[in-house]
Amino acid sequence: MPELPEVETTKRDMGKWIINDTFTGEGFCDWKKMLDRQAEKFFAELKNAKVKSLDRRAKILAINLTSGFSLVSHFKMTGHYLLVDDDPKFIPYANIRPSKLNLAEPLMQIKQGRKKTIEEAFKFYRKTYDPFIHVLFRLKHSDLLYTDIRKFGWFKIVKTSDFANLPEIKELGPEPLSKDFTFEYLREKFAKTNRKVKQVLMDQTVVAGIGNIYADEILWAAKVHPEAPANKLSVWQIQAIFDAIRPELEKGIKNVGSSIGEYRRIDNSLGKTQNFFNAYGREGKPCRRCGSILKKVVIGQRSAVFCPQEQKL
Ligand SMILES: [Zn+2]
């Protein structure tokens, strides 16, 4: 599932290619529930809108347009963007699945899709790029594709000035990389609940953008058991968690996101963060600090991996 570092990576990658490009108003969507209005109207609304900037809040991305509107999308469980750009320096990768990680060969043929009509292009990209593409936006110099196996992602066109007031944004806690996120804030939130600390870290109304992966990594770094009740943590444990949040997320961004699931960068290449995990997905493997065998517990529907020697209840 994409988390803050994955969506931030998309934002940074996408910014390099589509800022100053212009939506043509052509588009195609085969899963219409994703759009906030009828598909034809949705794409027409974007006609001649030039991309000014990009914003991210948790897993929500806003493509801000010179028209004063923003194309807002939520990545939900399995969403991510792919791009096909006319610039010869942009080389998309062929479709790759996690079982074939080393088969990421550049596939210039994908760019042929740009010469096709919108509906033909949609079919072509699905065949050559990713079979789970559901939305295609055409810009003057690129085709922007949205792919989502589970199909829970959504799109809205809103006034840029209304972005912060969207209900899905308003309910979010602070951005963990922003100044609004302080130790005092986290301590107060933890003090108010006896829920397991991992669940609290993943609660988007407490802090936005942390999911299953980075919560495991943060708790391993802080040496705190994922099932510890939040209101029973010592001030030192809270400090250790607080001190681990930013570096772990920044490590995720620096390594361009993690591709253990569906996530890909916009050129369909893989993130690299999974190569540096200390806890997530490492059940049964030795702890990189103390050598103990990492264990797994199930919390709610999700599993948590931790070091039984250093992360004690
Ligand atoms: Zn250990």
Tab-separated table of C-alpha atoms and ligand atoms in Angstrom:
chain	number	residue	atom	x	y	z
A	1	MET	CA	0.000	0.000	0.000
A	2	PRO	CA	1.418	3.400	-0.868
A	3	GLU	CA	2.327	5.528	2.126
A	4	LEU	CA	3.722	9.044	2.448
A	5	PRO	CA	7.151	8.301	0.874
A	6	GLU	CA	5.603	6.622	-2.159
A	7	VAL	CA	3.148	9.442	-2.889
A	8	GLU	CA	5.855	12.044	-2.250
A	9	THR	CA	8.106	10.207	-4.734
A	10	THR	CA	5.322	10.314	-7.328
A	11	LYS	CA	4.847	14.020	-6.696
A	12	ARG	CA	8.549	14.778	-7.152
A	13	ASP	CA	8.913	12.535	-10.216
A	14	MET	CA	5.771	13.874	-11.845
A	15	GLY	CA	6.711	17.485	-11.210
A	16	LYS	CA	9.829	17.085	-13.342
A	17	TRP	CA	7.773	16.154	-16.402
A	18	ILE	CA	4.321	17.709	-16.291
A	19	ILE	CA	4.754	21.174	-14.783
A	20	ASN	CA	4.000	23.662	-17.603
A	21	ASP	CA	2.410	20.921	-19.701
A	22	THR	CA	-1.249	21.423	-20.645
A	23	PHE	CA	-4.232	19.049	-20.467
A	24	THR	CA	-5.861	18.670	-23.874
A	25	GLY	CA	-9.258	17.756	-22.451
A	26	GLU	CA	-9.030	14.245	-23.905
A	27	GLY	CA	-9.173	11.349	-21.500
A	28	PHE	CA	-10.508	7.890	-20.924
A	29	CYS	CA	-11.761	6.076	-17.837
A	30	ASP	CA	-13.134	2.532	-17.664
A	31	TRP	CA	-14.067	2.627	-13.957
A	32	LYS	CA	-16.305	5.644	-13.771
A	33	LYS	CA	-16.925	5.428	-10.025
A	34	MET	CA	-13.444	6.870	-9.615
A	35	LEU	CA	-14.489	10.251	-11.015
A	36	ASP	CA	-16.544	12.850	-9.187
A	37	ARG	CA	-18.648	13.610	-12.260
A	38	GLN	CA	-19.596	12.163	-15.610
A	39	ALA	CA	-16.413	11.195	-17.510
A	40	GLU	CA	-16.914	13.475	-20.517
A	41	LYS	CA	-17.516	16.484	-18.296
A	42	PHE	CA	-14.620	15.501	-16.080
A	43	PHE	CA	-12.047	15.504	-18.872
A	44	ALA	CA	-13.574	18.561	-20.602
A	45	GLU	CA	-13.169	20.485	-17.362
A	46	LEU	CA	-9.390	20.073	-17.702
A	47	LYS	CA	-9.182	21.329	-21.290
A	48	ASN	CA	-6.370	23.869	-21.844
A	49	ALA	CA	-5.471	23.836	-18.142
A	50	LYS	CA	-1.738	24.178	-17.649
A	51	VAL	CA	-0.021	22.430	-14.742
A	52	LYS	CA	1.324	25.000	-12.294
A	53	SER	CA	2.477	22.955	-9.303
A	54	LEU	CA	1.864	19.807	-7.274
A	55	ASP	CA	0.855	19.357	-3.642
A	56	ARG	CA	0.634	16.304	-1.438
A	57	ARG	CA	-1.279	15.733	1.758
A	58	ALA	CA	-0.922	12.202	3.227
A	59	LYS	CA	-1.730	9.945	0.255
A	60	ILE	CA	-3.669	12.630	-1.609
A	61	LEU	CA	-2.041	14.341	-4.573
A	62	ALA	CA	-3.157	17.653	-6.048
A	63	ILE	CA	-2.132	18.708	-9.551
A	64	ASN	CA	-2.655	22.470	-9.410
A	65	LEU	CA	-3.678	24.156	-12.624
A	66	THR	CA	-3.357	27.728	-13.868
A	67	SER	CA	-7.165	27.744	-14.194
A	68	GLY	CA	-7.406	27.987	-10.394
A	69	PHE	CA	-8.583	24.391	-10.129
A	70	SER	CA	-6.770	21.257	-8.968
A	71	LEU	CA	-6.997	17.686	-10.123
A	72	VAL	CA	-7.032	15.828	-6.816
A	73	SER	CA	-6.520	12.077	-6.462
A	74	HIS	CA	-6.265	9.588	-3.612
A	75	PHE	CA	-4.006	6.536	-4.065
A	76	LYS	CA	-5.928	4.441	-1.498
A	77	MET	CA	-4.827	0.768	-1.410
A	78	THR	CA	-3.040	0.106	-4.687
A	79	GLY	CA	-3.100	3.268	-6.798
A	80	HIS	CA	-0.182	4.839	-8.595
A	81	TYR	CA	0.529	6.924	-11.669
A	82	LEU	CA	2.475	6.075	-14.782
A	83	LEU	CA	3.638	8.563	-17.353
A	84	VAL	CA	4.501	8.455	-21.026
A	85	ASP	CA	6.358	11.610	-21.988
A	86	ASP	CA	7.496	12.801	-25.422
A	87	ASP	CA	10.843	13.983	-24.076
A	88	PRO	CA	13.498	11.560	-25.390
A	89	LYS	CA	15.140	11.578	-21.956
A	90	PHE	CA	12.065	9.987	-20.439
A	91	ILE	CA	12.328	6.210	-20.807
A	92	PRO	CA	9.413	4.167	-19.484
A	93	TYR	CA	9.956	0.607	-18.300
A	94	ALA	CA	8.095	-2.463	-19.474
A	95	ASN	CA	5.511	-4.060	-17.257
A	96	ILE	CA	7.157	-5.815	-14.335
A	97	ARG	CA	5.726	-7.743	-11.412
A	98	PRO	CA	7.442	-8.239	-8.043
A	99	SER	CA	8.362	-11.827	-8.905
A	100	LYS	CA	10.398	-10.594	-11.856
A	101	LEU	CA	12.200	-7.687	-10.292
A	102	ASN	CA	15.311	-8.004	-12.440
A	103	LEU	CA	13.395	-7.912	-15.702
A	104	ALA	CA	12.912	-4.158	-15.738
A	105	GLU	CA	13.944	-3.435	-19.289
A	106	PRO	CA	13.328	-0.032	-20.857
A	107	LEU	CA	10.562	-0.265	-23.413
A	108	MET	CA	10.603	2.674	-25.786
A	109	GLN	CA	7.723	1.181	-27.748
A	110	ILE	CA	5.367	2.385	-25.020
A	111	LYS	CA	5.794	5.861	-26.448
A	112	GLN	CA	3.979	4.749	-29.585
A	113	GLY	CA	0.813	5.125	-27.539
A	114	ARG	CA	1.143	8.889	-27.903
A	115	LYS	CA	0.425	8.601	-31.624
A	116	LYS	CA	-2.842	6.736	-31.086
A	117	THR	CA	-6.336	8.049	-30.478
A	118	ILE	CA	-7.351	8.206	-26.852
A	119	GLU	CA	-9.311	4.974	-26.708
A	120	GLU	CA	-6.730	3.062	-28.763
A	121	ALA	CA	-3.984	4.467	-26.567
A	122	PHE	CA	-5.810	3.297	-23.443
A	123	LYS	CA	-6.026	-0.266	-24.782
A	124	PHE	CA	-2.434	-0.149	-25.987
A	125	TYR	CA	-1.038	1.020	-22.641
A	126	ARG	CA	-3.000	-1.666	-20.843
A	127	LYS	CA	-1.521	-4.305	-23.080
A	128	THR	CA	2.074	-3.125	-23.116
A	129	TYR	CA	2.376	-1.329	-19.784
A	130	ASP	CA	-0.004	-2.383	-17.059
A	131	PRO	CA	-3.311	-4.282	-17.253
A	132	PHE	CA	-4.738	-2.333	-14.301
A	133	ILE	CA	-4.736	1.122	-15.892
A	134	HIS	CA	-8.136	2.730	-15.336
A	135	VAL	CA	-7.684	6.393	-16.209
A	136	LEU	CA	-5.795	8.114	-18.997
A	137	PHE	CA	-5.271	11.874	-19.179
A	138	ARG	CA	-3.785	13.331	-22.331
A	139	LEU	CA	-1.534	16.364	-22.098
A	140	LYS	CA	0.217	18.180	-24.950
A	141	HIS	CA	3.532	16.457	-24.224
A	142	SER	CA	2.568	13.409	-22.188
A	143	ASP	CA	-0.038	10.790	-21.377
A	144	LEU	CA	-0.727	10.456	-17.665
A	145	LEU	CA	-2.049	7.073	-16.591
A	146	TYR	CA	-3.552	5.984	-13.303
A	147	THR	CA	-3.349	2.316	-12.408
A	148	ASP	CA	-5.092	0.658	-9.463
A	149	ILE	CA	-5.641	-3.095	-9.006
A	150	ARG	CA	-8.158	-2.707	-6.193
A	151	LYS	CA	-9.877	0.292	-7.815
A	152	PHE	CA	-10.488	2.211	-4.562
A	153	GLY	CA	-8.689	5.363	-5.715
A	154	TRP	CA	-10.688	8.475	-6.620
A	155	PHE	CA	-10.426	11.745	-8.531
A	156	LYS	CA	-11.952	15.151	-7.940
A	157	ILE	CA	-11.632	18.496	-9.615
A	158	VAL	CA	-11.849	21.244	-7.001
A	159	LYS	CA	-10.880	24.869	-6.661
A	160	THR	CA	-7.242	24.949	-5.540
A	161	SER	CA	-8.265	27.238	-2.682
A	162	ASP	CA	-10.718	24.555	-1.469
A	163	PHE	CA	-8.161	21.717	-1.384
A	164	ALA	CA	-7.363	22.118	2.312
A	165	ASN	CA	-11.081	22.107	3.127
A	166	LEU	CA	-11.925	18.809	1.459
A	167	PRO	CA	-13.487	16.504	4.076
A	168	GLU	CA	-10.845	13.849	3.331
A	169	ILE	CA	-8.124	16.414	4.063
A	170	LYS	CA	-9.743	18.097	7.042
A	171	GLU	CA	-9.955	14.871	9.033
A	172	LEU	CA	-6.221	14.202	8.669
A	173	GLY	CA	-3.707	14.718	11.437
A	174	PRO	CA	-0.599	16.822	10.810
A	175	GLU	CA	1.995	15.975	8.194
A	176	PRO	CA	4.817	14.194	10.025
A	177	LEU	CA	7.463	16.100	8.077
A	178	SER	CA	5.930	19.496	8.888
A	179	LYS	CA	6.515	21.827	11.830
A	180	ASP	CA	2.950	21.195	13.059
A	181	PHE	CA	3.984	17.726	14.106
A	182	THR	CA	5.665	18.081	17.495
A	183	PHE	CA	6.685	15.822	20.358
A	184	GLU	CA	4.107	17.505	22.636
A	185	TYR	CA	1.368	16.818	20.101
A	186	LEU	CA	2.292	13.138	19.815
A	187	ARG	CA	2.540	12.753	23.591
A	188	GLU	CA	-0.950	14.213	24.054
A	189	LYS	CA	-2.416	11.926	21.391
A	190	PHE	CA	-0.767	8.838	22.897
A	191	ALA	CA	-1.917	9.788	26.415
A	192	LYS	CA	-5.551	9.782	25.299
A	193	THR	CA	-5.754	6.195	24.088
A	194	ASN	CA	-4.991	2.676	25.261
A	195	ARG	CA	-4.950	1.403	21.682
A	196	LYS	CA	-1.850	-0.431	20.524
A	197	VAL	CA	0.862	1.996	19.528
A	198	LYS	CA	1.156	0.617	16.004
A	199	GLN	CA	-2.545	1.224	15.398
A	200	VAL	CA	-2.243	4.770	16.701
A	201	LEU	CA	0.705	5.487	14.388
A	202	MET	CA	-1.350	4.228	11.455
A	203	ASP	CA	-4.403	6.305	12.444
A	204	GLN	CA	-4.521	9.031	9.771
A	205	THR	CA	-6.375	11.403	12.099
A	206	VAL	CA	-3.414	11.291	14.514
A	207	VAL	CA	-0.623	11.665	11.979
A	208	ALA	CA	-1.055	11.530	8.208
A	209	GLY	CA	0.725	9.221	5.806
A	210	ILE	CA	2.138	6.400	7.959
A	211	GLY	CA	0.901	2.902	7.097
A	212	ASN	CA	1.830	-0.683	7.881
A	213	ILE	CA	5.333	-0.612	6.427
A	214	TYR	CA	6.741	2.552	7.934
A	215	ALA	CA	5.009	1.916	11.296
A	216	ASP	CA	6.987	-1.355	11.604
A	217	GLU	CA	10.200	0.432	10.672
A	218	ILE	CA	9.583	3.317	13.079
A	219	LEU	CA	8.823	1.004	16.025
A	220	TRP	CA	11.867	-1.158	15.308
A	221	ALA	CA	14.061	1.965	15.199
A	222	ALA	CA	12.511	3.191	18.458
A	223	LYS	CA	12.719	-0.274	20.122
A	224	VAL	CA	9.035	-0.189	21.092
A	225	HIS	CA	6.730	-3.242	20.921
A	226	PRO	CA	3.961	-2.708	18.336
A	227	GLU	CA	1.299	-3.911	20.797
A	228	ALA	CA	2.315	-1.600	23.645
A	229	PRO	CA	-0.711	0.464	24.754
A	230	ALA	CA	-0.074	4.063	23.685
A	231	ASN	CA	-0.970	5.543	27.093
A	232	LYS	CA	1.450	3.215	28.909
A	233	LEU	CA	4.530	4.357	26.986
A	234	SER	CA	7.257	6.131	28.924
A	235	VAL	CA	8.239	9.618	27.887
A	236	TRP	CA	11.522	8.148	26.618
A	237	GLN	CA	9.703	5.672	24.415
A	238	ILE	CA	7.522	8.419	22.981
A	239	GLN	CA	10.632	10.490	22.355
A	240	ALA	CA	12.270	7.523	20.600
A	241	ILE	CA	9.201	7.044	18.382
A	242	PHE	CA	9.006	10.756	17.618
A	243	ASP	CA	12.725	10.817	16.789
A	244	ALA	CA	12.331	7.832	14.427
A	245	ILE	CA	9.343	9.082	12.410
A	246	ARG	CA	11.041	11.760	10.308
A	247	PRO	CA	14.243	9.812	9.522
A	248	GLU	CA	12.299	6.678	8.539
A	249	LEU	CA	9.983	8.604	6.207
A	250	GLU	CA	12.888	10.599	4.800
A	251	LYS	CA	14.773	7.361	4.202
A	252	GLY	CA	11.703	6.143	2.288
A	253	ILE	CA	11.676	9.288	0.150
A	254	LYS	CA	15.438	9.203	-0.437
A	255	ASN	CA	15.131	5.601	-1.664
A	256	VAL	CA	12.226	6.606	-3.924
A	257	GLY	CA	9.520	4.604	-2.158
A	258	SER	CA	9.048	0.891	-1.636
A	259	SER	CA	7.789	-1.556	-4.249
A	260	ILE	CA	6.886	-4.606	-2.209
A	261	GLY	CA	3.348	-4.421	-3.556
A	262	GLU	CA	2.005	-2.635	-6.593
A	263	TYR	CA	3.797	0.654	-6.196
A	264	ARG	CA	5.931	1.841	-9.102
A	265	ARG	CA	7.536	5.136	-9.951
A	266	ILE	CA	5.947	7.043	-12.821
A	267	ASP	CA	8.322	5.443	-15.359
A	268	ASN	CA	7.189	2.027	-14.026
A	269	SER	CA	10.553	1.423	-12.338
A	270	LEU	CA	10.732	0.107	-8.791
A	271	GLY	CA	11.278	1.977	-5.553
A	272	LYS	CA	14.331	0.882	-3.583
A	273	THR	CA	13.293	1.298	0.051
A	274	GLN	CA	12.378	-2.385	0.417
A	275	ASN	CA	16.100	-3.201	0.141
A	276	PHE	CA	16.696	-1.332	3.390
A	277	PHE	CA	13.855	-2.585	5.590
A	278	ASN	CA	14.850	-3.571	9.105
A	279	ALA	CA	11.520	-4.999	10.261
A	280	TYR	CA	8.758	-4.996	7.659
A	281	GLY	CA	8.514	-8.340	5.856
A	282	ARG	CA	11.552	-9.739	7.742
A	283	GLU	CA	9.761	-12.211	10.031
A	284	GLY	CA	12.034	-15.192	10.785
A	285	LYS	CA	15.153	-13.275	9.750
A	286	PRO	CA	17.827	-12.066	12.203
A	287	CYS	CA	17.507	-8.573	13.674
A	288	ARG	CA	20.077	-6.306	12.046
A	289	ARG	CA	20.998	-4.871	15.481
A	290	CYS	CA	21.091	-7.823	17.866
A	291	GLY	CA	20.744	-10.962	15.737
A	292	SER	CA	17.548	-12.236	17.439
A	293	ILE	CA	15.006	-13.814	15.100
A	294	LEU	CA	12.273	-11.299	14.256
A	295	LYS	CA	8.707	-12.261	15.155
A	296	LYS	CA	5.286	-11.444	13.785
A	297	VAL	CA	2.067	-10.590	15.605
A	298	VAL	CA	-1.315	-9.872	14.100
A	299	ILE	CA	-2.874	-6.564	15.142
A	300	GLY	CA	-6.375	-6.049	13.792
A	301	GLN	CA	-6.179	-7.352	10.248
A	302	ARG	CA	-2.544	-6.452	9.755
A	303	SER	CA	0.688	-8.105	10.788
A	304	ALA	CA	3.506	-6.404	12.660
A	305	VAL	CA	7.126	-7.589	12.646
A	306	PHE	CA	9.365	-6.794	15.605
A	307	CYS	CA	12.483	-7.863	17.485
A	308	PRO	CA	11.434	-9.880	20.570
A	309	GLN	CA	14.722	-9.078	22.311
A	310	GLU	CA	14.683	-5.299	21.929
A	311	GLN	CA	10.977	-4.491	21.509
A	312	LYS	CA	9.525	-5.902	24.717
A	313	LEU	CA	6.025	-5.487	26.052
B	1	ZN	ZN	17.081	-6.849	17.860
